[in-house]
Each structure stands twice: as C-alpha cells, then as structure tokens.
mmCIF file of C-alpha atoms in Angstrom:
data_model
loop_
_atom_site.group_PDB
_atom_site.id
_atom_site.type_symbol
_atom_site.label_atom_id
_atom_site.label_comp_id
_atom_site.label_asym_id
_atom_site.label_seq_id
_atom_site.Cartn_x
_atom_site.Cartn_y
_atom_site.Cartn_z
ATOM 1 C CA MET A 7 -16.607 6.704 30.032
ATOM 2 C CA LYS A 8 -13.957 4.148 29.177
ATOM 3 C CA ILE A 9 -14.497 1.741 26.328
ATOM 4 C CA THR A 10 -12.107 -0.888 25.061
ATOM 5 C CA VAL A 11 -11.805 -2.280 21.568
ATOM 6 C CA THR A 12 -10.046 -5.490 20.599
ATOM 7 C CA VAL A 13 -8.955 -5.916 17.003
ATOM 8 C CA THR A 14 -7.948 -9.365 15.781
ATOM 9 C CA LEU A 15 -7.116 -10.859 12.424
ATOM 10 C CA LYS A 16 -10.002 -12.775 10.859
ATOM 11 C CA LYS A 17 -9.978 -16.510 11.441
ATOM 12 C CA ASP A 18 -8.768 -17.356 7.932
ATOM 13 C CA VAL A 19 -5.982 -14.755 7.818
ATOM 14 C CA LEU A 20 -2.517 -16.029 8.683
ATOM 15 C CA ASP A 21 -1.278 -14.577 11.975
ATOM 16 C CA PRO A 22 2.518 -15.018 11.889
ATOM 17 C CA GLN A 23 3.109 -13.324 15.262
ATOM 18 C CA GLY A 24 0.532 -15.514 17.001
ATOM 19 C CA LYS A 25 2.132 -18.578 15.449
ATOM 20 C CA VAL A 26 5.590 -17.631 16.680
ATOM 21 C CA VAL A 27 4.269 -16.925 20.203
ATOM 22 C CA ASN A 28 2.535 -20.318 20.148
ATOM 23 C CA LYS A 29 5.693 -22.072 19.032
ATOM 24 C CA THR A 30 7.817 -20.272 21.632
ATOM 25 C CA LEU A 31 5.405 -21.294 24.399
ATOM 26 C CA LYS A 32 5.762 -24.896 23.259
ATOM 27 C CA ASN A 33 9.551 -24.525 23.331
ATOM 28 C CA MET A 34 9.238 -23.213 26.878
ATOM 29 C CA GLY A 35 7.489 -26.418 27.841
ATOM 30 C CA TYR A 36 3.848 -25.300 27.796
ATOM 31 C CA ASN A 37 2.679 -28.265 25.779
ATOM 32 C CA ASN A 38 -1.004 -27.781 26.529
ATOM 33 C CA ILE A 39 -1.195 -24.464 24.636
ATOM 34 C CA ALA A 40 -3.193 -25.276 21.497
ATOM 35 C CA ASN A 41 -3.284 -21.996 19.619
ATOM 36 C CA VAL A 42 -2.437 -18.285 19.985
ATOM 37 C CA ARG A 43 -3.845 -15.383 17.999
ATOM 38 C CA GLN A 44 -2.330 -11.964 18.540
ATOM 39 C CA GLY A 45 -4.382 -8.787 18.287
ATOM 40 C CA LYS A 46 -4.518 -5.116 19.205
ATOM 41 C CA TYR A 47 -6.177 -3.607 22.254
ATOM 42 C CA PHE A 48 -7.382 -0.010 22.542
ATOM 43 C CA GLU A 49 -8.509 1.788 25.704
ATOM 44 C CA ILE A 50 -10.586 4.748 24.699
ATOM 45 C CA GLU A 51 -11.849 7.444 27.044
ATOM 46 C CA ILE A 52 -14.848 9.205 25.609
ATOM 47 C CA ASN A 53 -16.626 12.309 26.908
ATOM 48 C CA GLU A 54 -20.095 10.913 26.616
ATOM 49 C CA THR A 55 -22.538 9.809 29.299
ATOM 50 C CA LYS A 56 -25.064 7.906 27.208
ATOM 51 C CA LYS A 57 -23.890 4.345 26.687
ATOM 52 C CA GLU A 58 -25.684 3.794 23.403
ATOM 53 C CA LYS A 59 -24.362 7.000 21.852
ATOM 54 C CA ALA A 60 -20.809 6.230 22.978
ATOM 55 C CA LYS A 61 -21.032 2.732 21.568
ATOM 56 C CA LYS A 62 -22.243 4.100 18.244
ATOM 57 C CA ILE A 63 -19.255 6.457 17.994
ATOM 58 C CA ILE A 64 -16.779 3.741 18.966
ATOM 59 C CA ASP A 65 -18.363 1.418 16.422
ATOM 60 C CA GLU A 66 -17.866 4.077 13.759
ATOM 61 C CA ILE A 67 -14.189 4.702 14.579
ATOM 62 C CA SER A 68 -13.527 0.975 14.818
ATOM 63 C CA LYS A 69 -14.742 0.629 11.248
ATOM 64 C CA LYS A 70 -13.105 3.801 9.928
ATOM 65 C CA LEU A 71 -9.702 3.655 11.614
ATOM 66 C CA LEU A 72 -8.961 1.002 14.202
ATOM 67 C CA SER A 73 -9.560 -2.018 11.985
ATOM 68 C CA ASN A 74 -9.431 -2.914 8.326
ATOM 69 C CA LEU A 75 -12.477 -5.082 7.789
ATOM 70 C CA ILE A 76 -10.946 -6.936 4.859
ATOM 71 C CA ILE A 77 -8.625 -8.809 7.213
ATOM 72 C CA GLU A 78 -9.650 -7.865 10.743
ATOM 73 C CA ASP A 79 -12.587 -8.152 13.150
ATOM 74 C CA TYR A 80 -13.217 -5.894 16.122
ATOM 75 C CA LYS A 81 -15.012 -6.315 19.420
ATOM 76 C CA ILE A 82 -16.246 -3.438 21.601
ATOM 77 C CA ASN A 83 -16.308 -3.891 25.368
ATOM 78 C CA LEU A 84 -18.309 -1.444 27.474
ATOM 79 C CA GLU A 85 -17.252 -1.321 31.104
ATOM 80 C CA MET B 20 4.088 18.955 -16.521
ATOM 81 C CA LYS B 21 3.677 19.696 -12.824
ATOM 82 C CA SER B 22 4.106 17.228 -10.012
ATOM 83 C CA ALA B 23 3.724 17.212 -6.230
ATOM 84 C CA VAL B 24 5.400 14.751 -3.886
ATOM 85 C CA ILE B 25 3.617 14.353 -0.548
ATOM 86 C CA VAL B 26 5.981 14.099 2.414
ATOM 87 C CA PHE B 27 4.740 12.244 5.483
ATOM 88 C CA PRO B 28 6.714 11.845 8.707
ATOM 89 C CA GLY B 29 8.689 8.692 7.950
ATOM 90 C CA SER B 30 8.705 8.983 4.161
ATOM 91 C CA ASN B 31 12.183 8.092 2.917
ATOM 92 C CA CYS B 32 11.900 7.831 -0.862
ATOM 93 C CA ASP B 33 10.448 11.313 -1.283
ATOM 94 C CA ARG B 34 13.727 12.930 -2.329
ATOM 95 C CA ASP B 35 14.632 10.031 -4.627
ATOM 96 C CA VAL B 36 11.382 10.389 -6.498
ATOM 97 C CA ALA B 37 11.802 14.187 -6.612
ATOM 98 C CA ILE B 38 15.228 13.712 -8.264
ATOM 99 C CA ALA B 39 13.658 11.338 -10.795
ATOM 100 C CA LEU B 40 10.843 13.784 -11.564
ATOM 101 C CA LYS B 41 13.283 16.670 -12.016
ATOM 102 C CA LYS B 42 15.439 14.570 -14.340
ATOM 103 C CA PHE B 43 12.416 14.161 -16.572
ATOM 104 C CA LYS B 44 11.639 17.898 -16.489
ATOM 105 C CA PHE B 45 8.703 17.866 -14.132
ATOM 106 C CA GLU B 46 8.131 21.112 -12.251
ATOM 107 C CA ASN B 47 8.060 19.447 -8.864
ATOM 108 C CA GLN B 48 6.979 20.665 -5.457
ATOM 109 C CA MET B 49 7.274 18.911 -2.111
ATOM 110 C CA VAL B 50 4.043 19.068 -0.124
ATOM 111 C CA TRP B 51 3.884 18.526 3.640
ATOM 112 C CA HIS B 52 1.181 16.114 4.840
ATOM 113 C CA ASN B 53 -0.310 18.740 7.154
ATOM 114 C CA ASP B 54 -1.071 21.165 4.314
ATOM 115 C CA LEU B 55 -4.722 21.456 3.439
ATOM 116 C CA THR B 56 -4.480 22.024 -0.295
ATOM 117 C CA LEU B 57 -2.336 20.803 -3.151
ATOM 118 C CA PRO B 58 -0.560 23.284 -5.394
ATOM 119 C CA LYS B 59 -1.699 23.245 -9.017
ATOM 120 C CA THR B 60 -0.426 19.892 -10.244
ATOM 121 C CA ASP B 61 -0.966 17.184 -12.852
ATOM 122 C CA LEU B 62 0.599 14.357 -10.870
ATOM 123 C CA VAL B 63 0.606 13.563 -7.149
ATOM 124 C CA VAL B 64 3.219 11.096 -5.906
ATOM 125 C CA LEU B 65 2.862 9.252 -2.605
ATOM 126 C CA PRO B 66 6.436 8.122 -1.948
ATOM 127 C CA GLY B 67 7.890 5.024 -0.323
ATOM 128 C CA GLY B 68 9.007 4.845 3.265
ATOM 129 C CA PHE B 69 7.520 4.096 6.638
ATOM 130 C CA SER B 70 4.956 6.850 7.144
ATOM 131 C CA TYR B 71 4.152 7.232 10.853
ATOM 132 C CA GLY B 72 6.434 4.282 11.602
ATOM 133 C CA ASP B 73 3.838 1.912 10.125
ATOM 134 C CA TYR B 74 1.750 2.469 13.285
ATOM 135 C CA LEU B 75 -1.629 0.721 13.434
ATOM 136 C CA ARG B 76 -1.361 -0.604 9.859
ATOM 137 C CA CYS B 77 1.044 0.368 7.062
ATOM 138 C CA GLY B 78 -0.183 3.543 5.379
ATOM 139 C CA CYS B 79 -3.222 3.806 7.642
ATOM 140 C CA ILE B 80 -2.381 6.977 9.580
ATOM 141 C CA ALA B 81 -1.041 8.693 6.444
ATOM 142 C CA SER B 82 -4.304 7.899 4.655
ATOM 143 C CA LYS B 83 -6.139 10.056 7.221
ATOM 144 C CA SER B 84 -3.716 13.009 7.091
ATOM 145 C CA LYS B 85 -4.959 16.472 6.160
ATOM 146 C CA ILE B 86 -3.599 16.645 2.611
ATOM 147 C CA MET B 87 -5.245 13.359 1.637
ATOM 148 C CA SER B 88 -8.737 14.810 1.212
ATOM 149 C CA ASP B 89 -7.353 17.111 -1.477
ATOM 150 C CA VAL B 90 -5.433 14.201 -3.032
ATOM 151 C CA ILE B 91 -8.734 12.292 -3.210
ATOM 152 C CA GLN B 92 -10.417 15.328 -4.799
ATOM 153 C CA HIS B 93 -7.541 15.606 -7.290
ATOM 154 C CA SER B 94 -7.996 11.939 -8.255
ATOM 155 C CA LYS B 95 -11.780 12.325 -8.598
ATOM 156 C CA ARG B 96 -11.156 15.158 -11.055
ATOM 157 C CA GLY B 97 -9.083 12.738 -13.118
ATOM 158 C CA GLY B 98 -5.690 13.954 -11.839
ATOM 159 C CA LEU B 99 -2.863 11.423 -11.844
ATOM 160 C CA VAL B 100 -1.827 9.743 -8.588
ATOM 161 C CA LEU B 101 1.176 7.445 -8.267
ATOM 162 C CA GLY B 102 1.738 5.494 -5.047
ATOM 163 C CA ILE B 103 5.042 3.678 -4.736
ATOM 164 C CA CYS B 104 5.581 1.053 -2.025
ATOM 165 C CA ASN B 105 4.343 2.750 1.177
ATOM 166 C CA GLY B 106 2.452 5.092 -1.170
ATOM 167 C CA PHE B 107 0.628 2.041 -2.554
ATOM 168 C CA GLN B 108 -0.242 1.049 1.019
ATOM 169 C CA VAL B 109 -1.590 4.568 1.628
ATOM 170 C CA LEU B 110 -3.751 4.357 -1.532
ATOM 171 C CA ILE B 111 -5.149 1.028 -0.337
ATOM 172 C CA GLU B 112 -5.969 2.413 3.119
ATOM 173 C CA THR B 113 -7.554 5.488 1.538
ATOM 174 C CA GLY B 114 -9.802 3.196 -0.467
ATOM 175 C CA LEU B 115 -8.703 4.679 -3.806
ATOM 176 C CA LEU B 116 -7.486 1.209 -4.787
ATOM 177 C CA PRO B 117 -9.176 -2.079 -3.795
ATOM 178 C CA GLY B 118 -7.770 -4.984 -1.768
ATOM 179 C CA ILE B 119 -5.083 -4.993 0.885
ATOM 180 C CA LEU B 120 -1.323 -5.481 1.270
ATOM 181 C CA LEU B 121 -0.500 -8.230 3.758
ATOM 182 C CA ARG B 122 2.851 -9.194 5.208
ATOM 183 C CA ASN B 123 5.147 -10.961 2.777
ATOM 184 C CA LYS B 124 4.369 -14.656 2.638
ATOM 185 C CA LYS B 125 7.738 -15.701 4.032
ATOM 186 C CA LEU B 126 7.595 -12.965 6.705
ATOM 187 C CA LYS B 127 10.866 -11.396 5.646
ATOM 188 C CA PHE B 128 11.646 -7.857 4.596
ATOM 189 C CA LEU B 129 12.576 -8.118 0.915
ATOM 190 C CA ALA B 130 15.176 -5.862 -0.667
ATOM 191 C CA LYS B 131 16.246 -7.065 -4.103
ATOM 192 C CA ASN B 132 15.750 -6.641 -7.819
ATOM 193 C CA VAL B 133 12.836 -8.462 -9.401
ATOM 194 C CA PHE B 134 11.666 -9.085 -12.948
ATOM 195 C CA LEU B 135 8.342 -7.578 -13.966
ATOM 196 C CA LYS B 136 6.167 -8.083 -16.991
ATOM 197 C CA ILE B 137 4.294 -5.076 -18.343
ATOM 198 C CA LEU B 138 0.739 -6.127 -19.127
ATOM 199 C CA ASN B 139 -1.029 -2.855 -19.823
ATOM 200 C CA LEU B 140 0.355 -0.137 -22.092
ATOM 201 C CA ASN B 141 -2.898 1.708 -22.397
ATOM 202 C CA ASN B 142 -2.484 4.211 -19.563
ATOM 203 C CA LYS B 143 -0.513 7.343 -18.684
ATOM 204 C CA PHE B 144 1.991 5.495 -16.460
ATOM 205 C CA THR B 145 3.268 2.640 -18.605
ATOM 206 C CA SER B 146 2.618 3.555 -22.254
ATOM 207 C CA SER B 147 6.337 3.959 -23.077
ATOM 208 C CA TYR B 148 7.082 0.392 -21.975
ATOM 209 C CA LYS B 149 6.052 -0.770 -25.435
ATOM 210 C CA LYS B 150 9.800 -0.773 -26.217
ATOM 211 C CA LYS B 151 10.571 -3.074 -23.260
ATOM 212 C CA LYS B 152 7.974 -5.349 -21.749
ATOM 213 C CA ILE B 153 10.105 -7.362 -19.341
ATOM 214 C CA ILE B 154 11.933 -5.107 -16.909
ATOM 215 C CA THR B 155 13.883 -5.170 -13.662
ATOM 216 C CA LEU B 156 13.048 -2.960 -10.704
ATOM 217 C CA PRO B 157 14.038 -3.062 -7.037
ATOM 218 C CA ILE B 158 11.567 -3.963 -4.329
ATOM 219 C CA ALA B 159 12.068 -3.121 -0.644
ATOM 220 C CA HIS B 160 9.106 -3.991 1.521
ATOM 221 C CA ASN B 161 7.702 -6.078 4.342
ATOM 222 C CA GLU B 162 3.997 -5.751 3.483
ATOM 223 C CA GLY B 163 3.694 -6.197 -0.269
ATOM 224 C CA ASN B 164 1.617 -9.338 -0.431
ATOM 225 C CA TYR B 165 -1.379 -8.051 -2.398
ATOM 226 C CA PHE B 166 -4.592 -9.777 -1.465
ATOM 227 C CA ALA B 167 -8.159 -9.258 -2.629
ATOM 228 C CA ASN B 168 -11.311 -11.345 -2.897
ATOM 229 C CA ASP B 169 -12.114 -13.286 -6.068
ATOM 230 C CA ASN B 170 -14.537 -10.643 -7.367
ATOM 231 C CA ILE B 171 -11.971 -7.862 -7.105
ATOM 232 C CA LEU B 172 -9.253 -10.022 -8.711
ATOM 233 C CA LYS B 173 -11.585 -10.995 -11.547
ATOM 234 C CA ASN B 174 -12.463 -7.356 -12.140
ATOM 235 C CA LEU B 175 -8.762 -6.367 -12.175
ATOM 236 C CA GLU B 176 -7.947 -9.146 -14.645
ATOM 237 C CA ASP B 177 -11.017 -8.648 -16.878
ATOM 238 C CA LYS B 178 -10.514 -4.895 -17.149
ATOM 239 C CA ASN B 179 -6.748 -5.272 -17.549
ATOM 240 C CA LEU B 180 -5.955 -3.131 -14.512
ATOM 241 C CA ILE B 181 -2.778 -5.000 -13.556
ATOM 242 C CA PRO B 182 0.125 -3.338 -15.396
ATOM 243 C CA PHE B 183 2.890 -5.103 -13.435
ATOM 244 C CA LYS B 184 3.228 -8.775 -12.525
ATOM 245 C CA TYR B 185 6.234 -10.572 -11.055
ATOM 246 C CA CYS B 186 7.873 -12.933 -13.563
ATOM 247 C CA ASP B 187 11.229 -14.498 -14.482
ATOM 248 C CA LYS B 188 13.765 -13.066 -16.932
ATOM 249 C CA ASN B 189 11.833 -14.547 -19.857
ATOM 250 C CA GLY B 190 8.514 -13.114 -18.729
ATOM 251 C CA ASN B 191 7.007 -16.320 -17.322
ATOM 252 C CA ILE B 192 4.467 -15.397 -14.686
ATOM 253 C CA LYS B 193 4.576 -18.259 -12.220
ATOM 254 C CA LYS B 194 4.251 -18.640 -8.455
ATOM 255 C CA GLU B 195 7.937 -19.476 -8.015
ATOM 256 C CA PHE B 196 8.911 -16.047 -9.374
ATOM 257 C CA ASN B 197 6.625 -14.245 -6.940
ATOM 258 C CA PRO B 198 8.736 -12.758 -4.122
ATOM 259 C CA ASN B 199 5.974 -11.936 -1.636
ATOM 260 C CA GLY B 200 3.085 -14.313 -2.321
ATOM 261 C CA SER B 201 0.741 -11.699 -3.847
ATOM 262 C CA SER B 202 -2.474 -12.882 -5.522
ATOM 263 C CA ASN B 203 -1.976 -13.534 -9.258
ATOM 264 C CA ASN B 204 1.665 -12.297 -8.985
ATOM 265 C CA ILE B 205 0.386 -8.718 -8.753
ATOM 266 C CA ALA B 206 3.088 -6.059 -8.328
ATOM 267 C CA GLY B 207 0.925 -3.035 -9.153
ATOM 268 C CA ILE B 208 -2.666 -2.124 -9.950
ATOM 269 C CA LEU B 209 -4.622 0.689 -11.586
ATOM 270 C CA ASN B 210 -8.059 2.020 -10.668
ATOM 271 C CA SER B 211 -10.762 1.537 -13.311
ATOM 272 C CA GLU B 212 -10.277 5.086 -14.676
ATOM 273 C CA LYS B 213 -6.522 4.342 -14.939
ATOM 274 C CA ASN B 214 -5.484 7.649 -13.377
ATOM 275 C CA ILE B 215 -4.293 6.037 -10.134
ATOM 276 C CA LEU B 216 -1.411 3.553 -10.016
ATOM 277 C CA GLY B 217 -0.183 1.766 -6.913
ATOM 278 C CA MET B 218 2.954 -0.376 -7.171
ATOM 279 C CA MET B 219 5.363 -2.097 -4.786
ATOM 280 C CA PRO B 220 8.546 -1.865 -6.965
ATOM 281 C CA HIS B 221 10.552 1.376 -6.997
ATOM 282 C CA PRO B 222 10.895 2.918 -10.484
ATOM 283 C CA GLU B 223 12.646 5.999 -8.999
ATOM 284 C CA ARG B 224 15.600 3.813 -7.994
ATOM 285 C CA LEU B 225 16.504 2.806 -11.563
ATOM 286 C CA ILE B 226 16.719 6.008 -13.537
ATOM 287 C CA ASP B 227 20.404 6.203 -14.350
ATOM 288 C CA PRO B 228 23.079 3.820 -15.673
ATOM 289 C CA LEU B 229 25.091 4.700 -12.563
ATOM 290 C CA LEU B 230 22.292 3.159 -10.511
ATOM 291 C CA SER B 231 22.697 -0.012 -12.597
ATOM 292 C CA GLY B 232 19.789 0.510 -14.925
ATOM 293 C CA GLU B 233 17.150 2.708 -16.465
ATOM 294 C CA ASP B 234 14.062 0.536 -16.492
ATOM 295 C CA GLY B 235 12.428 2.942 -14.037
ATOM 296 C CA SER B 236 13.055 5.883 -16.379
ATOM 297 C CA ILE B 237 10.502 4.513 -18.823
ATOM 298 C CA LEU B 238 7.688 5.097 -16.315
ATOM 299 C CA PHE B 239 8.642 8.759 -16.001
ATOM 300 C CA GLU B 240 9.000 8.996 -19.797
ATOM 301 C CA SER B 241 5.442 7.648 -20.119
ATOM 302 C CA LEU B 242 4.151 10.279 -17.700
ATOM 303 C CA ILE B 243 5.902 13.155 -19.411
ATOM 304 C CA GLY B 244 4.862 11.801 -22.799
ATOM 305 C CA ILE B 245 8.171 10.869 -24.449
#
C-alpha cells in the first residue's frame, strides 16, 4: 500500500522559502498569486493490507520522525 | 576525567573538540554513531557540523542513530552531555532539551564572534566563568534561532537554566545584540538537572592565544574542575 504524508510549517511559523517563491512568482508576472507555503512530501510504501493499521503506523512515524510538532503539521493521504 | 565525542556522518567539529578535551587532560575517545554502547565515560560531547547533511531537519536523523539510546541512558544516570551547535540541535530533536532551533531570523548563515553573558555559575559546565562573566565565542550556524513557548521560557528563566545569553561588550542583553533572533537572547540552555548543556557558540574554537582567545578554555576548565 502506498501512503503519502505532507508536512508543512504551522500557520504562525515564518516560512522563508515559501515567501521567496511567492515573491519570485510575482517578479515573473504572476500577480494573482496571493501566498505560497512550502512543505515536504513523503511517499511511503508499506507492507500492510489493512488500511486502518497502516494509517496508525504512518501516524506514529509522522509524529516520531517526519515532523516536529512544535513547528510543523502533517497530513496523511491514503490512496 | 573521561570523555567521549560522538562522530556522525557530517560532523566537522569533532576533532576540534577532541583537541580541546585533550589539552585539558581528558582521556578522550571518539565514538562512531553506529556503535551500540558508550565506553565508560563522564562526559559525552555531541559536536558541531552538519550531521546527515541536515536532512529532514537539523539534528533529526542523528537523534535517531544507534548510539543515542545509550547517550540518553547516560544522561538519565546523571552523566554529563554537552551539545555544541549541531550537537545542540541533536539534543533538541532527541527531546533531552526543550524547544526548537529555527532558521536564523535574517535567513543568513552566521559565522562571527559574539559577546556572551554568563548567567549561571552553579553547574559543571560554567562554574569557572566566575572570573570572567562577559566572554567572546565564535558562532557558525544557520539554524540557531532558539524558540520555545512561553511556559518553557518561563521555566528556563525561573530555574536559571540559561547560562549563556547574547549581549554587547558591556554585558547588555538587548535585542540588537542578538545575532539570530532567539527568544530572550538565548545562546545555550541546561536541562533542569543541569547535567545537559546545549549551546550554539563554539567554546572549542577559542582555547589558545594562537586562536585569538581563550574564553572557550574556561568551559573545559569548569568541566575538569580547575
């Protein structure tokens, strides 16, 4: 089973890379871009057939390794 | 006194700190991150550098390496742990110290000398600084902007667990003398038992007049008990 996890900085944490991307897009003439937040994207293949069990494991590793909950949020996407 | 310097792939201040430890008569051993157990030691040093290329988050992958479970055990037994720069980031990711180190406020890698005020002399790492309470040490980091919630900061301040704060040459602790934007001008913190110190400045880089100063020596003198 393939599961993806997106990790982004919390809303209140400054995202310098997102800001620079936003500014660059404006410089390129995309004036309708309002805001950009940059994050991390993980594709995880897991040897598990039960969806719920897989989700539980991915939830655990998202907390333990993939994100730091002081500054980041994560979102799990089951395919 | 015995010491062990942990070497991660990407550590680059490990040999500098080993030279400093030897100068102050520590019996030092280098320990590879993949080892399972520490040798008998009083002090564990997590050196500066870019462990695992700063992948995922600074210090994150190193904090999960095999040797770290024994480092945690060592600290729980009251053993001394010193994390310098990337080592501080590893301690944060391990959870041995609270808070987090964000990117520097102005988003630039900083490599320069800074003034520090010593605010706690009552621990194994900084006791000898009673002879000099405003010092200079080099910093060299991109993620040194210490951040923690109000409760953690209050606890650090109330229990006097912040031995180093950024200041000017006269010891004034103000925002304009803070190089990286850290909360309360924090440059280093202790755990509540005061056997773990994490700091962004590099004491091992100022241990000889030929290196333009000896303010870092005093930390090693404190540890060895001079």
